[in-house]
Coordinates of N, CA and C in Angstrom, one line a residue:
M370 N 106.5 -230.3 -102.7 CA 105.9 -229.0 -103.8 C 105.5 -228.4 -103.1
P371 N 105.8 -226.8 -103.0 CA 105.6 -226.0 -102.0 C 104.1 -225.5 -102.4
G372 N 103.7 -225.1 -101.3 CA 102.3 -224.7 -101.4 C 102.0 -223.1 -101.0
V373 N 100.9 -222.5 -101.9 CA 101.0 -221.3 -101.8 C 99.4 -220.9 -101.7
L374 N 98.7 -220.1 -100.9 CA 97.4 -219.6 -100.4 C 97.3 -218.4 -101.2
I375 N 96.7 -218.0 -102.2 CA 96.1 -217.3 -102.8 C 95.0 -216.5 -102.3
V376 N 94.9 -215.5 -101.6 CA 93.7 -214.4 -101.1 C 93.5 -213.2 -101.8
E377 N 92.1 -213.5 -102.7 CA 92.1 -212.3 -103.3 C 90.7 -212.2 -103.8
D378 N 89.9 -211.1 -103.2 CA 88.4 -211.1 -103.4 C 88.0 -210.8 -105.2
D379 N 88.8 -210.6 -106.3 CA 88.7 -210.3 -107.4 C 88.9 -211.9 -108.2
Q380 N 87.6 -212.2 -108.3 CA 88.0 -213.7 -109.0 C 89.1 -213.8 -110.4
P381 N 88.7 -213.0 -111.5 CA 89.8 -213.2 -112.6 C 91.2 -213.0 -112.1
L382 N 91.5 -212.5 -111.0 CA 92.9 -212.0 -110.7 C 93.4 -213.2 -110.0
R383 N 92.3 -213.8 -109.0 CA 92.6 -214.9 -108.5 C 93.0 -216.2 -109.3
D384 N 92.4 -216.4 -110.2 CA 92.2 -217.5 -111.1 C 93.3 -217.4 -112.2
L385 N 94.0 -216.2 -112.5 CA 95.2 -216.2 -113.2 C 96.2 -216.2 -112.3
L386 N 96.6 -216.1 -111.3 CA 97.5 -216.2 -110.4 C 97.6 -217.7 -110.1
R387 N 96.4 -218.4 -109.6 CA 96.2 -219.7 -109.3 C 96.7 -220.7 -110.6
D388 N 96.5 -220.4 -111.8 CA 96.8 -221.1 -113.0 C 98.0 -221.0 -113.2
A389 N 99.2 -219.4 -113.1 CA 100.5 -219.4 -113.3 C 101.1 -220.1 -112.1
L390 N 100.7 -220.2 -111.3 CA 101.4 -221.1 -110.3 C 101.2 -222.6 -110.1
E391 N 100.2 -223.1 -110.6 CA 100.1 -224.6 -110.8 C 101.2 -224.9 -112.2
K392 N 100.9 -223.7 -113.2 CA 101.6 -224.4 -114.4 C 103.3 -224.6 -114.0
R393 N 103.6 -223.8 -112.6 CA 105.0 -224.3 -112.0 C 105.2 -225.0 -111.6
R394 N 104.1 -225.9 -111.1 CA 104.0 -226.9 -110.4 C 104.1 -226.4 -108.7
Y395 N 103.6 -225.7 -108.3 CA 103.0 -225.2 -107.0 C 101.5 -225.8 -106.6
T396 N 101.8 -226.3 -105.5 CA 100.3 -226.3 -104.9 C 99.6 -225.3 -104.4
V397 N 98.4 -225.0 -105.0 CA 98.0 -223.8 -105.0 C 96.2 -224.1 -104.1
I398 N 96.0 -223.1 -103.0 CA 94.9 -223.1 -102.2 C 94.3 -221.4 -102.4
T399 N 93.0 -221.5 -103.1 CA 92.5 -220.3 -103.1 C 91.3 -219.9 -102.5
A400 N 91.3 -218.5 -101.8 CA 90.3 -218.0 -100.9 C 89.8 -216.8 -101.5
A401 N 88.8 -216.2 -101.2 CA 88.0 -215.2 -101.8 C 87.7 -214.0 -100.9
D402 N 88.1 -214.1 -99.5 CA 88.1 -213.3 -98.8 C 89.2 -213.6 -97.6
G403 N 89.5 -212.8 -96.8 CA 90.1 -213.0 -95.0 C 89.8 -214.2 -94.4
R404 N 88.5 -214.2 -94.1 CA 87.6 -215.1 -93.5 C 88.1 -216.6 -94.0
E405 N 87.8 -216.7 -95.0 CA 87.7 -217.9 -96.0 C 89.6 -218.3 -95.9
A406 N 90.3 -217.4 -95.8 CA 91.9 -217.5 -95.7 C 92.2 -218.3 -94.5
I407 N 91.9 -217.6 -93.7 CA 92.3 -217.8 -92.0 C 91.9 -219.8 -91.7
N408 N 90.5 -219.7 -92.4 CA 89.8 -221.0 -92.6 C 90.9 -222.3 -92.9
K409 N 91.2 -221.7 -94.3 CA 91.8 -222.7 -95.0 C 93.6 -222.8 -94.6
F410 N 94.0 -221.9 -93.8 CA 95.4 -221.8 -93.6 C 96.0 -222.8 -92.7
R411 N 96.8 -223.8 -93.4 CA 97.6 -225.0 -92.8 C 98.9 -224.8 -92.8
P412 N 100.0 -224.5 -91.7 CA 101.2 -224.6 -92.1 C 102.1 -225.6 -92.4
S413 N 101.3 -226.7 -92.4 CA 101.8 -228.1 -92.7 C 101.8 -227.7 -94.5
V414 N 101.0 -227.3 -95.1 CA 100.5 -227.3 -96.5 C 101.3 -225.7 -97.2
V415 N 100.7 -224.9 -96.4 CA 101.0 -223.6 -97.0 C 102.7 -223.3 -96.3
D416 N 103.3 -222.7 -97.7 CA 104.9 -222.1 -97.6 C 104.8 -220.4 -97.7
L417 N 103.6 -220.0 -98.4 CA 103.5 -218.5 -98.9 C 102.1 -218.3 -99.0
V418 N 101.9 -217.2 -98.5 CA 100.5 -216.3 -98.7 C 100.8 -215.4 -99.7
I419 N 100.0 -215.0 -100.8 CA 99.8 -214.1 -101.2 C 98.4 -213.3 -101.3
T420 N 98.5 -212.5 -100.4 CA 97.3 -211.3 -100.2 C 96.9 -210.4 -100.7
D421 N 95.7 -210.0 -100.9 CA 95.0 -208.6 -101.2 C 94.7 -208.1 -99.6
L422 N 94.9 -206.8 -99.9 CA 94.6 -206.2 -98.4 C 93.1 -205.7 -98.0
L423 N 92.2 -205.0 -98.7 CA 91.3 -204.7 -98.9 C 90.0 -206.1 -99.5
M424 N 89.7 -206.4 -98.5 CA 88.3 -207.5 -98.9 C 87.3 -207.4 -98.2
P425 N 86.2 -208.1 -98.4 CA 84.8 -208.2 -97.8 C 85.1 -209.1 -96.3
E426 N 84.5 -209.4 -95.7 CA 84.8 -209.9 -94.5 C 85.8 -209.9 -93.8
E427 N 87.2 -210.3 -93.9 CA 88.5 -209.9 -92.8 C 89.7 -209.4 -94.3
D428 N 90.1 -208.6 -94.0 CA 90.9 -207.8 -94.4 C 92.2 -208.7 -94.3
G429 N 93.3 -208.1 -95.4 CA 94.4 -209.0 -96.0 C 95.5 -209.0 -94.5
L430 N 95.2 -207.5 -93.8 CA 96.1 -207.2 -92.7 C 95.8 -208.5 -91.5
K431 N 94.6 -208.6 -91.4 CA 94.3 -209.7 -90.3 C 94.6 -211.1 -90.8
V432 N 94.7 -211.3 -92.0 CA 95.6 -212.6 -92.5 C 96.8 -212.5 -92.2
I433 N 97.4 -211.3 -92.5 CA 99.1 -211.5 -92.2 C 99.2 -211.9 -90.7
M434 N 98.6 -210.7 -90.1 CA 98.6 -211.2 -88.5 C 98.7 -212.6 -87.9
H435 N 97.5 -213.0 -88.2 CA 97.2 -214.5 -88.3 C 98.0 -215.2 -88.9
V436 N 98.7 -215.5 -90.0 CA 99.5 -216.4 -90.1 C 100.9 -216.2 -89.7
K437 N 101.5 -214.8 -89.5 CA 102.8 -214.9 -88.6 C 102.6 -215.2 -87.2
E438 N 101.1 -215.3 -86.8 CA 101.0 -215.8 -85.1 C 101.4 -217.2 -85.3
I439 N 100.9 -217.9 -85.9 CA 100.8 -219.3 -86.2 C 102.0 -220.2 -86.8
S440 N 102.5 -219.2 -87.8 CA 103.7 -219.6 -88.4 C 104.6 -218.5 -89.1
P441 N 105.4 -218.1 -88.0 CA 106.4 -216.9 -88.3 C 107.2 -216.8 -89.7
E442 N 107.4 -218.5 -90.2 CA 108.6 -218.4 -91.0 C 107.5 -218.6 -92.3
T443 N 106.1 -218.8 -92.4 CA 105.8 -218.3 -93.8 C 105.9 -217.3 -94.4
K444 N 106.0 -217.3 -95.3 CA 106.6 -216.0 -96.5 C 105.2 -215.2 -96.7
I445 N 105.0 -214.1 -96.8 CA 103.9 -213.4 -97.4 C 104.1 -212.3 -98.3
I446 N 103.4 -212.5 -99.3 CA 103.4 -211.2 -100.4 C 101.9 -210.3 -100.2
A447 N 102.3 -209.2 -100.2 CA 100.9 -208.3 -100.1 C 100.7 -207.5 -101.3
I448 N 99.3 -207.7 -101.9 CA 98.8 -206.7 -103.1 C 97.5 -206.0 -102.5
S449 N 97.7 -204.9 -103.5 CA 96.5 -203.8 -102.9 C 96.2 -202.9 -104.0
G450 N 94.8 -202.5 -104.4 CA 94.8 -201.5 -105.1 C 94.5 -200.1 -104.1
G451 N 94.4 -200.5 -103.0 CA 94.4 -199.0 -102.0 C 93.2 -198.4 -101.9
G452 N 91.9 -198.8 -102.4 CA 90.8 -198.0 -102.1 C 90.9 -196.6 -101.9
K453 N 90.3 -195.9 -101.4 CA 90.5 -194.2 -101.2 C 91.7 -193.5 -100.4
A454 N 92.3 -194.5 -99.9 CA 93.5 -194.0 -98.8 C 94.7 -194.1 -100.0
G455 N 94.9 -195.1 -101.1 CA 96.1 -195.2 -102.0 C 96.5 -196.4 -101.4
P456 N 97.1 -197.2 -102.2 CA 97.9 -198.3 -101.7 C 99.0 -198.5 -100.6
G457 N 99.7 -197.4 -101.1 CA 100.8 -196.9 -99.9 C 100.8 -197.3 -98.7
S458 N 99.6 -196.5 -98.2 CA 99.6 -197.1 -96.3 C 99.1 -197.9 -96.2
Y459 N 98.3 -199.0 -96.8 CA 98.4 -200.3 -96.4 C 99.2 -201.1 -96.6
L460 N 100.2 -201.0 -97.6 CA 101.1 -201.8 -97.8 C 102.1 -201.8 -97.4
S461 N 102.6 -200.4 -96.8 CA 103.6 -200.2 -95.6 C 102.9 -200.8 -94.5
I462 N 101.8 -200.9 -93.9 CA 101.7 -201.7 -92.6 C 101.5 -203.4 -93.0
A463 N 101.4 -203.8 -94.5 CA 101.7 -205.1 -94.4 C 103.0 -205.4 -94.1
K464 N 104.1 -204.5 -94.8 CA 105.3 -204.7 -94.7 C 105.9 -204.8 -93.2
A465 N 105.2 -203.7 -92.3 CA 105.8 -203.8 -90.8 C 105.2 -205.2 -90.2
L466 N 104.1 -205.7 -90.6 CA 103.5 -206.9 -90.2 C 104.2 -208.0 -90.5
G467 N 104.9 -208.2 -91.6 CA 105.7 -209.2 -91.8 C 105.9 -209.6 -93.5
A468 N 105.0 -209.0 -94.6 CA 105.2 -209.2 -95.7 C 106.4 -208.9 -96.3
K469 N 106.9 -209.8 -97.3 CA 108.5 -210.0 -97.7 C 108.6 -208.6 -98.5
Y470 N 107.7 -208.9 -99.7 CA 107.1 -208.0 -101.0 C 105.6 -207.2 -100.7
T471 N 105.7 -206.1 -101.6 CA 104.2 -205.6 -101.5 C 104.3 -205.2 -103.1
Y472 N 103.1 -204.9 -103.4 CA 102.9 -204.8 -105.0 C 101.2 -203.9 -105.0
S473 N 101.4 -203.0 -105.6 CA 100.5 -202.2 -106.0 C 99.7 -202.8 -107.1
K474 N 98.3 -202.7 -106.8 CA 97.4 -203.0 -108.1 C 97.5 -201.8 -109.4
P475 N 97.5 -202.1 -110.5 CA 97.8 -202.9 -111.4 C 99.5 -203.7 -111.4
F476 N 99.8 -204.8 -111.0 CA 101.3 -205.4 -111.0 C 101.4 -205.9 -112.5
S477 N 103.1 -206.8 -112.2 CA 103.3 -207.5 -113.3 C 103.0 -208.9 -112.8
P478 N 102.2 -210.0 -113.0 CA 102.1 -211.1 -112.6 C 103.4 -212.0 -112.8
A479 N 103.9 -211.9 -113.7 CA 105.2 -212.5 -114.4 C 106.1 -212.1 -113.2
E480 N 106.4 -210.7 -112.7 CA 107.4 -209.9 -111.7 C 106.9 -210.7 -110.3
L481 N 105.6 -210.9 -110.0 CA 105.0 -211.5 -108.9 C 105.6 -213.0 -108.7
I482 N 105.4 -213.9 -109.8 CA 105.8 -215.0 -110.0 C 107.3 -215.1 -109.8
Q483 N 108.0 -214.4 -110.4 CA 109.2 -214.3 -110.0 C 109.9 -214.2 -108.8
K484 N 109.2 -213.6 -107.7 CA 109.4 -213.1 -106.4 C 109.1 -214.4 -105.6
V485 N 107.8 -215.3 -105.8 CA 107.3 -216.4 -105.6 C 108.8 -217.6 -105.3
R486 N 108.9 -217.5 -106.8 CA 110.2 -218.7 -107.2 C 111.2 -218.2 -106.1
E487 N 111.7 -216.8 -106.2 CA 112.9 -216.4 -105.0 C 112.6 -217.1 -103.6
L488 N 111.3 -216.3 -103.1 CA 111.0 -217.0 -101.8 C 111.2 -218.3 -101.5
L489 N 110.9 -219.3 -102.6 CA 110.1 -220.4 -102.4 C 111.5 -221.5 -103.0
G490 N 112.3 -220.9 -103.6 CA 113.6 -221.7 -104.1 C 113.0 -222.6 -105.2

């Protein structure tokens, strides 16, 4: 069963994504911020990371760099509301760091789940 790490500081969105993925039989680990995600990431368990980019403690860009350094084959989807600068600049940096897909908030959870299926088979 493929494993997904969801890194999102917005608990309702984190719970929504967790529930949707668990219904599709993925093993799901959640983290409320980048620091927690870095502590929980295990390449032997996590095949894909869905990370918000702007969060307290450590941001999603650091999560992406950490994951890619330890496990370059782990797939990443980045999401962002963008803060004051708007999501575009952060999402383009995430893509350059190795995110396969990027989404601006608000996004369609169904579309994101479809991309997860695509990436994990």
